[in-house]
Coordinates of C-alpha atoms and ligand atoms in Angstrom, one line a residue:
X1 CA 163.3 164.4 78.5
X2 CA 165.2 161.3 77.6
X3 CA 163.5 158.4 78.1
X4 CA 164.3 154.6 78.2
X5 CA 162.4 153.7 75.2
X6 CA 160.2 156.0 72.7
X7 CA 157.2 152.8 73.4
X8 CA 156.3 150.4 76.4
X9 CA 153.5 148.0 75.6
X10 CA 152.2 146.3 78.4
X11 CA 150.6 142.8 77.4
X12 CA 152.1 140.7 74.6
X13 CA 148.5 139.2 73.1
X14 CA 147.9 140.3 69.2
X15 CA 146.7 143.6 69.9
X16 CA 150.1 144.3 72.0
X17 CA 152.5 142.5 70.0
X18 CA 151.6 144.2 66.0
X19 CA 151.5 147.7 67.6
X20 CA 154.7 146.6 68.6
X21 CA 156.5 145.7 66.0
X22 CA 154.7 148.1 63.8
X23 CA 156.0 150.8 66.4
X24 CA 159.4 149.2 66.0
X25 CA 159.9 149.1 62.3
X26 CA 159.5 152.9 62.3
X27 CA 162.5 153.3 63.9
X28 CA 161.5 153.6 67.4
X29 CA 162.8 152.0 70.7
X30 CA 160.2 150.0 71.5
X31 CA 159.9 147.6 74.6
X32 CA 157.3 144.8 76.1
X33 CA 156.3 143.1 78.8
X34 CA 154.2 139.9 79.2
X35 CA 153.4 138.5 82.4
X36 CA 152.0 134.8 81.3
X37 CA 152.5 133.2 78.2
X38 CA 152.7 135.4 74.5
X39 CA 150.4 135.2 71.7
X40 CA 147.7 136.1 74.8
X41 CA 143.7 135.0 75.0
X42 CA 143.6 134.3 71.3
X43 CA 146.4 131.9 70.4
X44 CA 147.0 130.4 74.3
X45 CA 143.7 130.0 75.1
X46 CA 141.1 131.5 72.4
X47 CA 140.8 131.6 68.9
X48 CA 143.3 129.1 68.1
X49 CA 142.7 126.2 70.6
X50 CA 139.0 126.5 70.1
X51 CA 139.2 126.4 66.6
X52 CA 141.1 123.5 66.7
X53 CA 139.0 121.4 68.9
X54 CA 136.0 122.8 66.6
X55 CA 137.5 120.8 63.6
X56 CA 138.1 117.6 66.3
X57 CA 134.5 118.1 67.5
X58 CA 133.6 118.0 63.5
X59 CA 135.1 114.8 62.6
X60 CA 132.5 112.7 64.8
X61 CA 129.5 113.0 62.3
X62 CA 131.9 112.3 59.9
X63 CA 132.0 108.7 59.6
X64 CA 128.3 108.1 59.3
X65 CA 128.2 110.8 56.2
X66 CA 130.9 108.9 54.9
X67 CA 128.5 105.3 54.7
X68 CA 125.8 107.4 53.6
X69 CA 128.3 108.0 50.8
X70 CA 128.9 104.2 50.2
X71 CA 132.2 104.3 52.5
X72 CA 132.5 101.4 54.7
X73 CA 134.0 103.0 57.8
X74 CA 133.0 102.9 61.2
X75 CA 134.0 105.4 64.1
X76 CA 136.3 104.7 66.4
X77 CA 136.8 106.5 69.7
X78 CA 138.5 110.2 70.7
X79 CA 141.6 110.5 72.3
X80 CA 141.2 113.6 74.2
X81 CA 145.3 112.8 75.8
X82 CA 146.6 112.6 72.4
X83 CA 145.1 115.4 71.0
X84 CA 145.2 117.7 73.9
X85 CA 149.0 116.5 73.8
X86 CA 149.4 117.8 70.1
X87 CA 147.1 121.0 71.1
X88 CA 149.4 122.4 73.7
X89 CA 152.1 121.6 70.9
X90 CA 151.0 123.3 68.6
X91 CA 150.6 126.2 70.9
X92 CA 154.1 126.0 72.0
X93 CA 155.4 126.4 68.8
X94 CA 152.9 129.1 68.2
X95 CA 153.9 131.3 71.6
X96 CA 157.5 130.8 70.1
X97 CA 156.6 132.2 67.2
X98 CA 155.6 135.7 68.5
X99 CA 158.7 135.7 70.8
X100 CA 160.7 135.3 67.7
X101 CA 158.5 137.9 66.0
X102 CA 159.2 140.4 68.8
X103 CA 163.1 139.7 69.1
X104 CA 163.4 139.7 65.2
X105 CA 161.6 143.4 65.2
X106 CA 164.1 144.5 67.9
X107 CA 161.7 145.0 70.6
X108 CA 162.6 144.2 74.3
X109 CA 161.0 141.7 76.0
X110 CA 160.4 141.3 79.5
X111 CA 158.8 138.5 81.1
X112 CA 157.8 140.1 83.9
X113 CA 154.0 141.8 85.0
X114 CA 154.3 145.4 84.6
X115 CA 152.0 148.0 86.5
X116 CA 152.5 151.5 86.3
X117 CA 154.0 154.1 88.5
X118 CA 153.5 157.8 86.6
X119 CA 152.5 158.8 83.1
X120 CA 156.1 157.8 81.5
X121 CA 157.3 154.9 84.3
X122 CA 156.4 151.1 84.3
X123 CA 157.3 149.1 87.3
X124 CA 158.0 145.5 86.3
X125 CA 157.6 142.5 89.1
X126 CA 161.3 142.1 89.1
X127 CA 161.6 145.4 90.4
X128 CA 163.3 147.4 87.4
X129 CA 161.3 150.4 86.6
X130 CA 161.7 151.7 83.1
X131 CA 160.7 155.3 81.5
X132 CA 158.7 155.5 78.3
X133 CA 157.3 158.2 75.7
X134 CA 154.1 156.1 75.0
X135 CA 152.4 153.8 77.3
X136 CA 150.4 151.4 75.5
X137 CA 148.2 148.9 77.7
X138 CA 146.5 145.9 75.7
X139 CA 146.4 143.9 79.0
X140 CA 143.2 142.4 77.5
X141 CA 140.7 140.2 79.2
X142 CA 139.4 137.3 81.1
X143 CA 136.5 134.6 82.1
X144 CA 135.1 136.1 84.9
X145 CA 132.4 133.9 87.0
X146 CA 129.0 134.9 88.4
X147 CA 129.0 136.0 91.7
X148 CA 127.2 132.8 93.8
X149 CA 128.3 130.6 96.6
X150 CA 130.8 127.3 95.7
X151 CA 131.1 129.4 91.9
X152 CA 134.8 128.4 91.9
X153 CA 133.3 124.5 91.3
X154 CA 132.5 125.3 88.3
X155 CA 135.1 125.8 85.3
X156 CA 135.5 128.5 83.2
X157 CA 136.9 128.5 79.2
X158 CA 141.1 128.4 79.5
X159 CA 140.4 125.6 82.5
X160 CA 138.4 123.4 79.5
X161 CA 142.0 123.2 77.2
X162 CA 144.2 121.9 80.5
X163 CA 141.2 119.2 80.8
X164 CA 143.1 115.7 82.3
X165 CA 140.5 114.0 80.8
X166 CA 136.8 114.8 78.8
X167 CA 133.8 115.0 81.7
X168 CA 131.2 112.7 80.6
X169 CA 128.4 115.3 80.9
X170 CA 128.7 119.4 81.8
X171 CA 126.3 121.7 82.4
X172 CA 127.5 125.2 80.2
X173 CA 126.1 128.4 81.8
X174 CA 125.6 131.4 79.8
X175 CA 123.8 131.8 75.9
X176 CA 126.7 133.9 73.9
X177 CA 130.1 133.3 72.1
X178 CA 131.4 130.8 74.4
X179 CA 128.7 129.1 75.9
X180 CA 127.5 128.2 72.8
X181 CA 130.8 127.2 70.7
X182 CA 131.8 124.7 73.9
X183 CA 128.2 123.4 73.6
X184 CA 128.7 122.1 70.5
X185 CA 132.1 121.1 70.3
X186 CA 131.8 119.2 73.5
X187 CA 128.6 117.7 71.8
X188 CA 130.4 116.6 68.9
X189 CA 133.8 115.1 71.2
X190 CA 130.7 113.0 72.6
X191 CA 129.9 114.9 76.3
X192 CA 126.4 115.1 77.2
X193 CA 125.9 118.7 77.4
X194 CA 122.8 120.9 79.3
X195 CA 123.3 124.1 78.5
X196 CA 121.3 126.8 81.0
X197 CA 120.5 130.0 79.5
X198 CA 118.9 132.6 81.3
X199 CA 117.4 134.9 78.4
X200 CA 114.4 134.1 75.5
X201 CA 116.7 132.8 73.0
X202 CA 120.7 132.2 72.7
X203 CA 123.7 134.7 71.3
X204 CA 121.2 137.7 72.4
X205 CA 122.3 140.9 70.3
X206 CA 122.6 138.9 66.5
X207 CA 119.5 138.1 64.2
X208 CA 116.7 136.9 65.8
X209 CA 116.0 134.1 63.0
X210 CA 119.7 133.0 62.4
X211 CA 119.2 132.6 66.4
X212 CA 116.5 130.6 66.4
X213 CA 118.3 127.7 63.5
X214 CA 120.8 127.8 65.6
X215 CA 118.8 127.1 68.8
X216 CA 117.0 124.4 66.9
X217 CA 119.8 122.6 65.1
X218 CA 122.2 122.7 68.7
X219 CA 119.2 120.8 70.2
X220 CA 118.8 118.3 67.3
X221 CA 122.2 117.1 67.6
X222 CA 121.7 116.8 71.0
X223 CA 122.1 119.9 73.0
X224 CA 119.8 119.7 76.2
X225 CA 119.4 123.4 75.7
X226 CA 117.5 125.6 78.6
X227 CA 116.0 129.0 77.6
X228 CA 115.2 131.0 80.0
X229 CA 117.0 129.2 83.3
X230 CA 119.8 130.3 85.4
X231 CA 121.7 128.4 88.1
X232 CA 120.8 129.2 91.5
X233 CA 122.6 126.9 93.2
X234 CA 125.8 124.5 92.9
X235 CA 127.6 121.6 95.4
X236 CA 130.2 118.9 95.2
X237 CA 127.5 116.3 95.0
X238 CA 128.7 114.0 98.0
X239 CA 128.2 117.6 99.8
X240 CA 125.1 118.7 98.9
X241 CA 123.1 121.1 101.5
X242 CA 121.2 119.1 103.3
X243 CA 117.1 120.4 102.6
X244 CA 118.0 120.4 99.1
X245 CA 119.5 116.8 99.0
X246 CA 116.4 115.6 100.6
X247 CA 114.4 116.8 97.3
X248 CA 116.5 115.9 94.6
X249 CA 118.3 112.7 96.1
X250 CA 121.1 113.1 94.6
X251 CA 123.2 113.3 97.5
X252 CA 124.3 110.1 99.7
X253 CA 122.0 110.2 102.6
X254 CA 123.7 111.2 105.6
X255 CA 125.8 114.1 103.4
X256 CA 127.3 116.8 105.6
X257 CA 126.2 120.6 104.7
X258 CA 129.6 121.8 105.1
X259 CA 130.6 122.6 101.7
X260 CA 134.2 122.3 101.1
X261 CA 136.7 123.9 99.0
X262 CA 137.2 121.8 95.8
X263 CA 139.8 121.6 92.9
X264 CA 137.7 122.2 89.9
X265 CA 139.6 120.1 87.7
X266 CA 139.8 116.9 89.4
X267 CA 136.4 115.9 88.1
X268 CA 134.2 115.1 90.8
X269 CA 130.7 115.2 90.1
X270 CA 128.3 118.4 90.7
X271 CA 125.4 119.1 92.2
X272 CA 123.4 122.3 90.5
X273 CA 119.4 123.6 91.5
X274 CA 118.3 125.3 88.3
X275 CA 116.2 128.5 88.6
X276 CA 113.2 126.7 87.3
X277 CA 113.7 124.1 90.2
X278 CA 114.9 121.1 88.9
X279 CA 118.1 119.5 90.4
X280 CA 121.0 117.7 88.6
X281 CA 124.2 116.3 88.8
X282 CA 126.9 116.6 86.2
X283 CA 130.2 115.5 85.8
X284 CA 131.5 119.4 84.8
X285 CA 130.0 123.1 84.8
X286 CA 131.9 125.5 82.9
X287 CA 130.7 129.4 83.5
X288 CA 130.7 131.4 80.1
X289 CA 129.3 134.4 81.3
X290 CA 131.4 136.9 80.1
X291 CA 135.0 138.6 80.3
X292 CA 136.3 141.5 82.2
X293 CA 139.3 143.6 81.5
X294 CA 142.5 143.2 83.3
X295 CA 143.0 146.1 84.4
X296 CA 143.0 145.5 88.5
X297 CA 145.9 146.6 90.1
X298 CA 148.0 148.1 87.4
X299 CA 148.1 151.8 89.2
X300 CA 145.9 152.7 86.7
X301 CA 143.6 155.3 88.3
X302 CA 146.4 156.1 90.7
X303 CA 147.8 158.0 87.5
X304 CA 144.4 159.6 86.1
X305 CA 143.7 157.1 83.2
X306 CA 139.4 156.2 83.5
X307 CA 138.3 153.7 84.1
X308 CA 134.7 152.4 82.8
X309 CA 131.6 150.5 84.9
X310 CA 133.3 147.1 83.7
X311 CA 136.3 148.5 84.2
X312 CA 137.3 148.6 81.0
X313 CA 140.0 151.4 80.1
X314 CA 137.9 154.6 78.2
X315 CA 139.7 155.6 75.1
X316 CA 138.7 157.8 72.4
X317 CA 139.0 157.6 68.6
X318 CA 142.7 157.4 68.8
X319 CA 142.6 154.8 71.3
X320 CA 144.1 157.7 73.8
X321 CA 143.2 157.5 77.3
X322 CA 142.6 160.1 80.0
X323 CA 146.4 160.5 80.7
X324 CA 147.6 161.6 77.1
X325 CA 151.0 160.0 77.4
X326 CA 149.1 156.2 77.6
X327 CA 146.9 154.5 74.9
X328 CA 144.9 151.0 75.3
X329 CA 143.9 149.1 72.7
X330 CA 142.3 145.1 72.4
X331 CA 140.2 143.9 75.2
X332 CA 141.0 145.7 77.9
X333 CA 138.8 148.9 76.4
X334 CA 135.7 146.8 75.8
X335 CA 134.9 148.5 72.4
X336 CA 134.7 145.4 70.2
X337 CA 135.6 142.2 71.5
X338 CA 137.6 140.7 68.5
X339 CA 141.6 140.1 68.1
X340 CA 141.3 141.0 63.7
X341 CA 139.8 144.3 65.9
X342 CA 142.7 144.5 68.7
X343 CA 145.2 143.9 65.6
X344 CA 143.6 147.3 63.5
X345 CA 143.2 149.6 66.9
X346 CA 146.9 148.7 67.4
X347 CA 148.1 149.9 63.7
X348 CA 146.0 152.6 64.1
X349 CA 148.0 153.8 67.1
X350 CA 151.4 153.1 65.5
X351 CA 149.7 155.2 62.3
X352 CA 148.8 158.2 64.5
X353 CA 151.2 158.2 67.1
X354 CA 154.5 157.0 65.3
X355 CA 153.3 157.8 61.7
X356 CA 152.2 161.2 62.1
X357 CA 148.5 160.0 60.2
X358 CA 146.0 160.3 63.2
X359 CA 144.4 156.8 62.2
X360 CA 140.7 157.3 64.6
X361 CA 139.8 153.2 63.9
X362 CA 137.1 152.1 62.0
X363 CA 134.4 150.0 64.1
X364 CA 131.7 149.9 61.5
X365 CA 130.6 146.9 59.4
X366 CA 133.0 144.6 61.1
X367 CA 132.0 140.7 60.0
X368 CA 132.4 137.8 62.2
X369 CA 131.8 134.0 63.0
X370 CA 130.2 132.4 65.7
X371 CA 131.8 128.8 65.7
X372 CA 128.5 127.1 66.3
X373 CA 127.6 123.9 64.1
X374 CA 126.7 124.9 61.7
X375 CA 128.6 127.6 62.2
X376 CA 127.1 132.0 62.2
X377 CA 128.2 134.1 60.1
X378 CA 127.1 137.7 60.3
X379 CA 128.1 141.3 59.2
X380 CA 126.3 144.6 59.8
X381 CA 122.3 144.9 61.3
X382 CA 120.2 142.3 62.5
X383 CA 116.8 142.9 61.1
X384 CA 115.2 143.6 64.1
X385 CA 118.1 146.7 64.3
X386 CA 117.6 147.4 60.4
X387 CA 113.6 147.6 61.0
X388 CA 114.3 150.1 64.3
X389 CA 116.4 152.4 61.8
X390 CA 114.6 152.7 58.3
X391 CA 111.9 150.8 56.1
X392 CA 113.4 147.2 54.8
X393 CA 113.5 144.5 53.0
X394 CA 114.3 141.5 53.9
X395 CA 115.6 138.6 52.0
X396 CA 115.7 135.1 53.1
X397 CA 115.8 131.3 52.4
X398 CA 116.3 128.6 54.6
X399 CA 117.3 124.8 53.1
X400 CA 118.3 121.7 53.2
X401 CA 122.0 121.6 51.8
X402 CA 123.0 118.9 48.9
X403 CA 125.6 117.9 51.0
X404 CA 124.1 116.7 54.5
X405 CA 120.6 115.6 52.7
X406 CA 121.8 113.4 50.5
X407 CA 123.3 111.7 53.7
X408 CA 119.5 112.0 55.3
X409 CA 120.3 114.9 57.8
X410 CA 118.0 117.0 58.8
X411 CA 120.3 120.2 58.8
X412 CA 119.0 123.6 57.6
X413 CA 121.4 126.4 56.6
X414 CA 119.9 130.0 56.5
X415 CA 121.1 132.9 54.0
X416 CA 119.5 136.4 55.0
X417 CA 120.3 139.9 53.3
X418 CA 118.6 143.0 55.1
X419 CA 118.0 146.1 52.4
X420 CA 117.2 149.2 52.5
X421 CA 114.3 150.4 51.2
X422 CA 115.3 153.8 49.9
X423 CA 119.3 153.1 48.9
X424 CA 119.1 149.4 48.1
X425 CA 122.5 148.8 49.9
X426 CA 122.1 145.7 51.4
X427 CA 122.9 147.1 55.2
X428 CA 123.1 143.1 56.9
X429 CA 124.0 139.7 55.8
X430 CA 123.5 136.9 57.6
X431 CA 124.8 133.1 57.2
X432 CA 123.9 130.0 59.5
X433 CA 125.7 127.2 57.2
X434 CA 128.8 125.1 57.3
X435 CA 131.4 126.9 56.4
X436 CA 130.0 130.6 57.3
X437 CA 132.6 132.1 58.6
X438 CA 134.7 131.4 55.3
X439 CA 131.8 133.0 53.2
X440 CA 131.3 135.8 55.7
X441 CA 134.6 137.1 54.7
X442 CA 133.9 137.6 51.5
X443 CA 130.5 138.7 51.7
X444 CA 131.8 141.9 54.3
X445 CA 133.5 142.8 51.4
X446 CA 131.3 143.6 49.8
X447 CA 129.4 145.1 52.0
X448 CA 131.7 147.0 53.5
X449 CA 132.3 148.6 49.9
X450 CA 128.6 149.8 50.2
X451 CA 127.0 147.0 47.9
X452 CA 123.4 147.4 47.3
X453 CA 121.1 144.5 46.3
X454 CA 121.2 145.1 42.1
X455 CA 125.1 144.7 42.9
X456 CA 124.5 141.3 44.5
X457 CA 121.5 140.4 41.7
X458 CA 124.1 141.1 39.0
X459 CA 126.5 138.8 40.3
X460 CA 126.7 135.7 38.3
X461 CA 126.1 132.7 40.8
X462 CA 129.0 129.7 41.3
X463 CA 127.0 126.3 41.0
X464 CA 126.2 124.4 42.8
X465 CA 127.1 126.0 46.3
X466 CA 124.9 126.9 49.1
X467 CA 126.1 130.5 48.6
X468 CA 124.5 130.8 45.4
X469 CA 121.3 132.1 46.8
X470 CA 123.3 134.6 48.3
X471 CA 123.1 136.2 44.9
X472 CA 119.5 134.5 43.9
X473 CA 117.0 135.8 46.1
X474 CA 114.9 137.8 43.6
X475 CA 111.6 138.6 46.0
X476 CA 111.7 139.7 49.4
X477 CA 109.9 137.5 51.9
X478 CA 109.1 140.5 54.0
X479 CA 109.4 144.2 54.2
X480 CA 108.6 146.3 57.4
Ligands
NDP1 P1 129.0 136.9 76.2 O1 128.9 138.3 76.6 O2 129.1 136.9 74.4 O3 128.0 136.1 76.6 C1 127.8 135.9 78.0 C2 127.1 135.1 78.6 O4 126.4 135.1 79.8 C3 125.7 136.2 78.1 O5 124.4 135.0 77.4 C4 124.9 136.4 79.3 O6 123.6 136.5 79.3 C5 125.3 135.2 80.5 N1 125.5 135.6 81.8 C6 126.2 137.0 82.2 N2 126.2 137.2 83.4 C7 125.7 136.2 84.0 C8 125.0 135.4 85.1 N3 125.2 136.0 86.4 N4 124.3 134.3 85.2 C9 124.1 133.9 84.1 N5 124.1 133.9 82.9 C10 124.9 135.2 82.8 O7 130.7 136.5 76.9 P2 131.3 135.4 75.8 O8 132.1 135.2 77.2 O9 130.7 134.6 75.7 O10 132.6 136.0 75.6 C11 132.9 137.2 75.5 C12 133.5 138.0 73.9 O11 134.5 137.2 73.2 C13 132.5 138.0 72.9 O12 131.6 139.2 73.3 C14 133.4 138.0 72.0 O13 133.6 139.3 71.7 C15 134.6 137.2 72.1 N6 134.8 135.8 71.2 C16 134.2 135.7 70.1 C17 134.4 134.5 70.0 C18 134.4 134.8 68.1 O14 134.7 135.4 67.4 N7 133.8 134.1 67.5 C19 134.4 133.3 70.5 C20 134.5 133.9 71.5 C21 134.4 134.9 72.3 P3 122.9 137.8 78.8 O15 123.0 138.0 77.6 O16 121.9 137.8 79.2 O17 123.6 139.0 79.1

């Protein structure tokens, strides 16, 4: 049977674009449909604008540090509209790069929403249909609000990049990557940040010692972090429910109980009641309460593609779905939701389907970084995970780094290695420090290669650096 295309990719984010280009390079006839902007979450409303905001926010402490080092400098104010305008120009430029990469690879682009009509047919929002031997779904995910009354009054991470002005105060709900990163960014930009996390410690799933140090550092920087606390009720501050307005005093006397729909970006204060009974008014609210795969209304289940409980597309190790001609990569499969992983999955798909080399995706020992301040770089097992599996030695040091100690800042950093007692292999490496994202990329190579503690020990230290502690920790702090 003749198809219009060898491959039709749905979704023009990092994973979809890479897979389309790589498949086209093998001589395959490839098309790609994107309903929104090319570059997807990472480039348009995730990693890239977030990291630029991290850079912007880190300047806030630099004037004070420079003074401590003898410079005569004074910090001025932060110009959000100026920064935001430049940010959006940069995102436009990057989107254009993505379009050109596709065009230059000979991939046919459709700026339209695509759904599946059958196992080999894609229907576009323009009304066209196209057949393809293989269909690759790379539609990513989107942030979700909790299921509660007036949740629409809160922003999600996508909205932050489009703010017309920075709020004076914000409540961030959640304790994951996005919540903690934005708490640090906005705090650095001068916003008064309160964070509610329902669990006992932020960044669930990561090494406990690292989580504790990050939480302490966030508090030291002025973030009002409340653990074991969640949001119970939310309303416009001038429209608080009767009973609560009396107890809070937050709303003007006689405020109506009639809660109206409000544009969440219009900057009206919001009244919030927490599970601990406290009531506060914030200029803005950010729900960083997780993400959901983009699989709704795509016709997936109609053609027999199996979805999981969170709406994710179920795939095998080759990213193949329950319909043999349909594959899926990236956040839409809810495996490891990171850009470089989506790209790897896309490349493994092309190797498997277009290069005749069946390539399972390797999800083991993926280094990653959380861009809090200080940053957190991590690869492998946490102490808690490792000790449940086998006997371990824990090498750990926490100290005030030279740079900030000289400037009289209380900041501490953490360097930690989890080592197998039996094999001496480094099972996990955790770094909380400025630049930890850069450090863990390098340490990740060693850990992925199966380096032992003895390999770390025989590596000469680079002095004076923070990372030299990674090769100079002689005695385990504890064993488990
Ligand atoms: P996470 O799943 O990491 O965190 C969601 C947070 O919201 C958790 O703390 C969770 O609590 C909490 N939560 C969930 N539902 C509710 C609720 N109903 N009420 C209150 N709190 C709730 O999601 P994120 O959105 O932060 O990030 C999504 C993914 O994006 C990450 O897992 C990561 O893979 C990726 N990412 C990576 C980044 C990086 O590499 N630097 C940066 C940003 C995102 P609990 O722990 O109790 O479940």
